[in-house]
Coordinates of C-alpha atoms in Angstrom, one line a residue:
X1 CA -20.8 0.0 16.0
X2 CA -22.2 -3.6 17.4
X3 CA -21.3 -5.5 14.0
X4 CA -17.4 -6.8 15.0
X5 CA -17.3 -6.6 11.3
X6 CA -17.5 -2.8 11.6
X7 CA -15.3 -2.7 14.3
X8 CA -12.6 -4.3 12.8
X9 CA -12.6 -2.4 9.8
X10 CA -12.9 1.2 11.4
X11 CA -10.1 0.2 13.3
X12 CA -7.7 -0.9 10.7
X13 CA -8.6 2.3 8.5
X14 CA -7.6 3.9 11.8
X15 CA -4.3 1.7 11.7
X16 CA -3.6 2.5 8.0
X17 CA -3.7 6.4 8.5
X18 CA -1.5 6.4 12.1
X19 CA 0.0 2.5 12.6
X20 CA 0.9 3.5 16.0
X21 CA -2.1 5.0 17.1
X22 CA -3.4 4.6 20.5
X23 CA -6.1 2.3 21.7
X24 CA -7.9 5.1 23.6
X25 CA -7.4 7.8 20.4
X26 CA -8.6 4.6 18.4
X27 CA -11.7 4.2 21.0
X28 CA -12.4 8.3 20.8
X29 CA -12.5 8.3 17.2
X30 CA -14.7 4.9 17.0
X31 CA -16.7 5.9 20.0
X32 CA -16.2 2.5 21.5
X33 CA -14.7 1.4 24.9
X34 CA -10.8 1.4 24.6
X35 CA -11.1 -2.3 25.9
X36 CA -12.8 -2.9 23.2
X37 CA -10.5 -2.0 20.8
X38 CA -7.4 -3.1 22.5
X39 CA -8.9 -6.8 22.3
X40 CA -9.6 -6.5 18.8
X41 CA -6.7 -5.1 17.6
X42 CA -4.8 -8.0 18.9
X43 CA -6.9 -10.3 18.1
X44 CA -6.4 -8.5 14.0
X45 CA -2.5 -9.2 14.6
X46 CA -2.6 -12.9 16.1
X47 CA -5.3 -13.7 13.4
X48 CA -2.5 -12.0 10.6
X49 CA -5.7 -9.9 9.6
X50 CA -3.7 -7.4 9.7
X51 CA 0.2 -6.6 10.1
X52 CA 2.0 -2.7 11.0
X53 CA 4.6 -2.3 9.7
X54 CA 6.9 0.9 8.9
X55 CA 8.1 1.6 5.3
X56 CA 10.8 3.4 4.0
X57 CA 9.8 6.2 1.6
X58 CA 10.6 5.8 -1.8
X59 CA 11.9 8.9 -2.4
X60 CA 14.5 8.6 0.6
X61 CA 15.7 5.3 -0.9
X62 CA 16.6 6.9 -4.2
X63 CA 13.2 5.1 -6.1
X64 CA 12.6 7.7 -8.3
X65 CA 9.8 5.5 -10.7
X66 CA 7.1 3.6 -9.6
X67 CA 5.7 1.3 -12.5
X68 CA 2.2 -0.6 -12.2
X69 CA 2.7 -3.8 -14.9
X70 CA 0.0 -5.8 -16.2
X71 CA 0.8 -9.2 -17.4
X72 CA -1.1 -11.4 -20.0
X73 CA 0.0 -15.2 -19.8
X74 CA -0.1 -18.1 -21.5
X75 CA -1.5 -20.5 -19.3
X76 CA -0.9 -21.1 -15.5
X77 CA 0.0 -17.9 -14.3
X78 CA 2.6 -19.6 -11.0
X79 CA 5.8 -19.4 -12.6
X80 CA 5.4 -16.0 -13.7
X81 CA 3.8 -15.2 -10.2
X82 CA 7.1 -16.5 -8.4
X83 CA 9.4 -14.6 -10.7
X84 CA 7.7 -11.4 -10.1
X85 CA 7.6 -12.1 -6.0
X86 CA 11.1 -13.2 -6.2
X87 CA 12.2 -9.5 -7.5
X88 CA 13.3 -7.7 -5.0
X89 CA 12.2 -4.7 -6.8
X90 CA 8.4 -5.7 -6.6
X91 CA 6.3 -4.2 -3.4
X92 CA 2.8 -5.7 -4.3
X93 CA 2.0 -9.0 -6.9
X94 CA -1.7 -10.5 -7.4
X95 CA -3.3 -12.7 -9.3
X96 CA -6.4 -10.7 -11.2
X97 CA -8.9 -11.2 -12.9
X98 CA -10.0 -9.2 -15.7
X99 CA -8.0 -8.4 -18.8
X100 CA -4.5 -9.0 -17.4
X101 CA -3.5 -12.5 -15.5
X102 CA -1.5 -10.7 -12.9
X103 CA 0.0 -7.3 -11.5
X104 CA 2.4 -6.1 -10.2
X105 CA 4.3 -2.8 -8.5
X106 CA 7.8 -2.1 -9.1
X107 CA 10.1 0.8 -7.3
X108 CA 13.5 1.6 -9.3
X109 CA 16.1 4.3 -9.2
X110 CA 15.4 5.3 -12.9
X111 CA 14.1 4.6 -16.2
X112 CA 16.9 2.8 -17.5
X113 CA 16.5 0.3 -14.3
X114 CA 12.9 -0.1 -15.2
X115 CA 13.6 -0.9 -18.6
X116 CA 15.8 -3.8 -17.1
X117 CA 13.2 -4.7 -15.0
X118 CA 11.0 -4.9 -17.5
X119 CA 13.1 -7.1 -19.8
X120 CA 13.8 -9.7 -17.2
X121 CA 9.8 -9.7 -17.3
X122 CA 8.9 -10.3 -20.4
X123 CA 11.4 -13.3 -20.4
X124 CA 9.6 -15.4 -17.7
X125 CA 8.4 -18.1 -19.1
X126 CA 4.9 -18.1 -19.9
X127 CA 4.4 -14.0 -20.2
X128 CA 2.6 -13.3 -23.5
X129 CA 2.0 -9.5 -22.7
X130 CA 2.5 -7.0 -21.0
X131 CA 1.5 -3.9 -20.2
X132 CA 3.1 -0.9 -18.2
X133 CA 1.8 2.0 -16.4
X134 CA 4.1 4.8 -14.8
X135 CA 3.2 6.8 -11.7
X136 CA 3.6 11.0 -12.4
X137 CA 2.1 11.4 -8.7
X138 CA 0.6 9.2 -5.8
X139 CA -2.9 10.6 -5.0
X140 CA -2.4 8.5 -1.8
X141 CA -0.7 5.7 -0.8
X142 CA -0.9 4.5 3.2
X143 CA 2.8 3.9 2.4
X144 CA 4.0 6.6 0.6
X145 CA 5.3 9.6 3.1
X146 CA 6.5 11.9 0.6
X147 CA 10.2 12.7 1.4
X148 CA 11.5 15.7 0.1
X149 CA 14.1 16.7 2.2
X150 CA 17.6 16.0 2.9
X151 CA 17.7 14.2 6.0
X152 CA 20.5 12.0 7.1
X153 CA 20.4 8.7 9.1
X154 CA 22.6 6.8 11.1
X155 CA 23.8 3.2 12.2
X156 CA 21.0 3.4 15.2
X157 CA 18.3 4.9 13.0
X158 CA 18.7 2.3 10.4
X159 CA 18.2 -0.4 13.1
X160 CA 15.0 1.4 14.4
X161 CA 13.6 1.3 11.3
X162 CA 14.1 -2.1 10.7
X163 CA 12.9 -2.9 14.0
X164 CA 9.5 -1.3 12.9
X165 CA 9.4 -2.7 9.7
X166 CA 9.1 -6.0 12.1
X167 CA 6.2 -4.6 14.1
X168 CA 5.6 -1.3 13.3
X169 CA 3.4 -1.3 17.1
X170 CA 6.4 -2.3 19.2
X171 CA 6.4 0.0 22.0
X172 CA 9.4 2.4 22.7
X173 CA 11.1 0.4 25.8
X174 CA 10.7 -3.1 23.8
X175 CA 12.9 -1.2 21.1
X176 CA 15.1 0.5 23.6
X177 CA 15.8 -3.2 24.9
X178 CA 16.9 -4.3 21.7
X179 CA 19.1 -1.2 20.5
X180 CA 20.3 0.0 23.8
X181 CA 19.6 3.2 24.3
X182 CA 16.2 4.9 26.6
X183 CA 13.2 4.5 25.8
X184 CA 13.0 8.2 25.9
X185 CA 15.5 8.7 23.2
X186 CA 14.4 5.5 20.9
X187 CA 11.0 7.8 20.8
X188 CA 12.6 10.8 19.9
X189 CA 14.8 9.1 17.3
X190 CA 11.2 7.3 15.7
X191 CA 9.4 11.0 15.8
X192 CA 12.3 12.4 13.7
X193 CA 12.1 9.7 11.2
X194 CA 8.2 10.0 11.0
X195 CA 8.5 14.3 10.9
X196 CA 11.2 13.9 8.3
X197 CA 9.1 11.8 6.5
X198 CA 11.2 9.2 6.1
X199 CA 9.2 6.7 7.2
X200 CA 5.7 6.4 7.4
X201 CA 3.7 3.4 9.7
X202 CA 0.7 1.9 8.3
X203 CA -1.2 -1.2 8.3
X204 CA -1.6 -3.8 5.4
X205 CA -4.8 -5.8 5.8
X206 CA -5.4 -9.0 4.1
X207 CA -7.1 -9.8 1.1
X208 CA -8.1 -11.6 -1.5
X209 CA -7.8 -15.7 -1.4
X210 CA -6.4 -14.8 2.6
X211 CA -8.7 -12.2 3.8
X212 CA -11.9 -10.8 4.5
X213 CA -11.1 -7.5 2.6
X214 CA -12.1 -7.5 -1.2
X215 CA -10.3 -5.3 -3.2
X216 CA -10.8 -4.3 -6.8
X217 CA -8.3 -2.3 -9.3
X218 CA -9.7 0.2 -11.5
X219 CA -7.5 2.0 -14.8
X220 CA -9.5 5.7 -15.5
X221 CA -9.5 7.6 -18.4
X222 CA -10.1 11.4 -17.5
X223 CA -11.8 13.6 -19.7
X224 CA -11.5 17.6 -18.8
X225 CA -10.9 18.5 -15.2
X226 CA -9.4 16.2 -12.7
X227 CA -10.2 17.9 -9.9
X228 CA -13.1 16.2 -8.7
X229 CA -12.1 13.0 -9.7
X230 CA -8.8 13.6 -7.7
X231 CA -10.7 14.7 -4.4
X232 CA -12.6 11.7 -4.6
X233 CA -10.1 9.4 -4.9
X234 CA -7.4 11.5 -2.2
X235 CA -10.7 11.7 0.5
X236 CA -12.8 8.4 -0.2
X237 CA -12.3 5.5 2.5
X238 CA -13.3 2.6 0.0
X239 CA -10.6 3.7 -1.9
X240 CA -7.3 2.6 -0.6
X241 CA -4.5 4.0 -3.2
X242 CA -5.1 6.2 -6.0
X243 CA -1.7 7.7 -8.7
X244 CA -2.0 9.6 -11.6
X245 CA -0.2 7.8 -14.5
X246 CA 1.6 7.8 -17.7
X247 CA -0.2 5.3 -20.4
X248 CA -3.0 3.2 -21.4
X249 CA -5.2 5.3 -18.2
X250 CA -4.9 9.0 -16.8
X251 CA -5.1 7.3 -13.0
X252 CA -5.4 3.9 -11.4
X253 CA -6.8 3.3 -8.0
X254 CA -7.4 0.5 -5.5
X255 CA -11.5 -0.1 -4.5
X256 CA -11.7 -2.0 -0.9
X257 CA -14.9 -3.7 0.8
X258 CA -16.0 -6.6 2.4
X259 CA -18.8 -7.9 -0.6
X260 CA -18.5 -7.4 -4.5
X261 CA -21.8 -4.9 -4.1
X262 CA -19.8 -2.7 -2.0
X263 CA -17.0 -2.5 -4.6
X264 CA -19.7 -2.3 -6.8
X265 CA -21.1 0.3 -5.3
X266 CA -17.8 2.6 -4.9
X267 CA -17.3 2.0 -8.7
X268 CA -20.4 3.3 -9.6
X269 CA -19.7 6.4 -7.5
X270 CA -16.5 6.7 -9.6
X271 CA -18.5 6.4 -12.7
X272 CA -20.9 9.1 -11.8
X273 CA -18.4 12.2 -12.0
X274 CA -18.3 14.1 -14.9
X275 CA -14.2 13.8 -15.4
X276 CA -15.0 10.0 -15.8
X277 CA -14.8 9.2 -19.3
X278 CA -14.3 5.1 -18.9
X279 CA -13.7 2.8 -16.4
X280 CA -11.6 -0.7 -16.9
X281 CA -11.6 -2.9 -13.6
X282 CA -9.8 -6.0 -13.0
X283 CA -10.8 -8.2 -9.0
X284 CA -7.1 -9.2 -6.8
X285 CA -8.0 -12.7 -6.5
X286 CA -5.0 -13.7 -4.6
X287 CA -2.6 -11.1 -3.2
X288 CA 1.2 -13.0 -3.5
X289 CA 3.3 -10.7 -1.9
X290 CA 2.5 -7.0 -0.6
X291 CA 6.0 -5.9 1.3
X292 CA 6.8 -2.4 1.6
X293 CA 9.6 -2.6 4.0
X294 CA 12.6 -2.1 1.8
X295 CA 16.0 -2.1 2.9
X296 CA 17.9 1.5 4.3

């Protein structure tokens, strides 16, 4: 664990599975000195390497589809780009390359929504194609809790959680401060939310164009039993997100590493299984927006 290279990226995989993970439990797991770690880690936020953050599940918010669109322009791809950022429906846009021009994610109460979404799409200027994917189940998803209860929140807990969508690391008596209430009580309000699944806190690493993190998409076509394809993809930690889908592929997933032979490498561990009947891949050149902290 010399390589500060290796360091930092144990430690934001640490971050991405628990956002508010302690620098000792961090340390334990990494079997480096909590010093160590703590110095890093801040050194990741200052640098915007990295950012915690807490997102609301979609489920709680009443986002019922989750639609991966591939876009095919007509020259420059900017305009298009801002229109999709601009949506307040999109969580993730990136310039690609491959196939499609750009991609992006979008989080709607229904079909009927998406359909609108999709509309207002296809009438940016520039768009020549596109092409839609829809999520049946998120194999994993660092910001995807999986709400399935019936919870209720209040006027305080709403604050909270837009507190940690801010800085999902901000300690209990920083919050408490803010909100007024103990610092005892802000931590039982932020366990309940977490428990409930509400929320979940996770980290978002930079990439493409702005990071050190390469990242690759990949579309799969599945023949016979998913099984091991799906363990793969729910257990792998070069694989970042990872849904089954409705369309064109059976599943999609999202490759991470720090050189194209890693990515390479991953893919070719993807290609190997016996489910894996074909492979498409497109490269995120330049992630443009990646915000998962909806509005309560």
């Amino acid at each position: 664990m010399k390589d500060p290279r290796n360091i930092d990226t144990a430690i934001i995989r640490a971050l991405q599975v628990d956002g508010r993970a302690s620098f000792l439990d961090i340390a334990k797991d990494l079997g480096a000195p909590r010093a160590t770690v703590a110095t890093r880690v801040q050194q990741l936020l200052d640098a915007g390497t990295v950012r915690v953050i807490a997102a609301v599940d979609p489920s709680f918010l009443g986002q019922r589809v989750i639609a991966h669109v591939s876009v095919v322009a007509e020259g420059p791809v900017r305009v298009i780009a801002n229109g999709l950022v601009q949506d307040s429906d999109s969580v993730l846009v990136s310039a690609v390359g491959g196939d499609h021009d750009l991609i992006a994610e979008f989080r709607v109460a229904n079909h009927e929504e998406l359909h609108r979404r999709l509309a207002d799409v296809r009438r940016l200027p520039g768009v020549a194609k596109i092409d839609t994917l829809i999520y049946t189940s998120v194999i994993k998803g660092f910001f995807i809790s999986k709400y399935t209860g019936d919870a209720a929140i209040d006027a305080m807990d709403t604050r909270l959680i837009e507190l940690l969508q801010a800085d999902g690391r901000s300690s209990y008596r920083q919050m408490a401060g803010s909100v007024g209430l103990s610092a005892t009580a802000v931590r039982t309000r932020v366990q309940r939310l977490l428990e409930a699944r509400i929320i979940k806190i996770s980290a978002v690493e930079a990439r493409g164009a702005h990071g050190r993190q390469l990242s690759m998409g990949v579309g799969l076509n599945i023949d016979g039993d998913h099984d091991e394809v799906i363990g793969l993809l729910r257990t792998s930690s070069d694989i970042e997100f990872a849904a089954e889908t409705v369309g064109r592929f059976d599943a999609v997933a999202t490759l991470v590493g720090q050189s194209p032979a890693a990515l390479f490498q991953t893919l070719e561990v993807l290609r190997a299984l016996p489910g894996i009947k074909r492979t498409v891949s497109w490269s995120h050149l330049d992630v443009l927006k990646e915000d998962y902290a909806r509005r309560v």
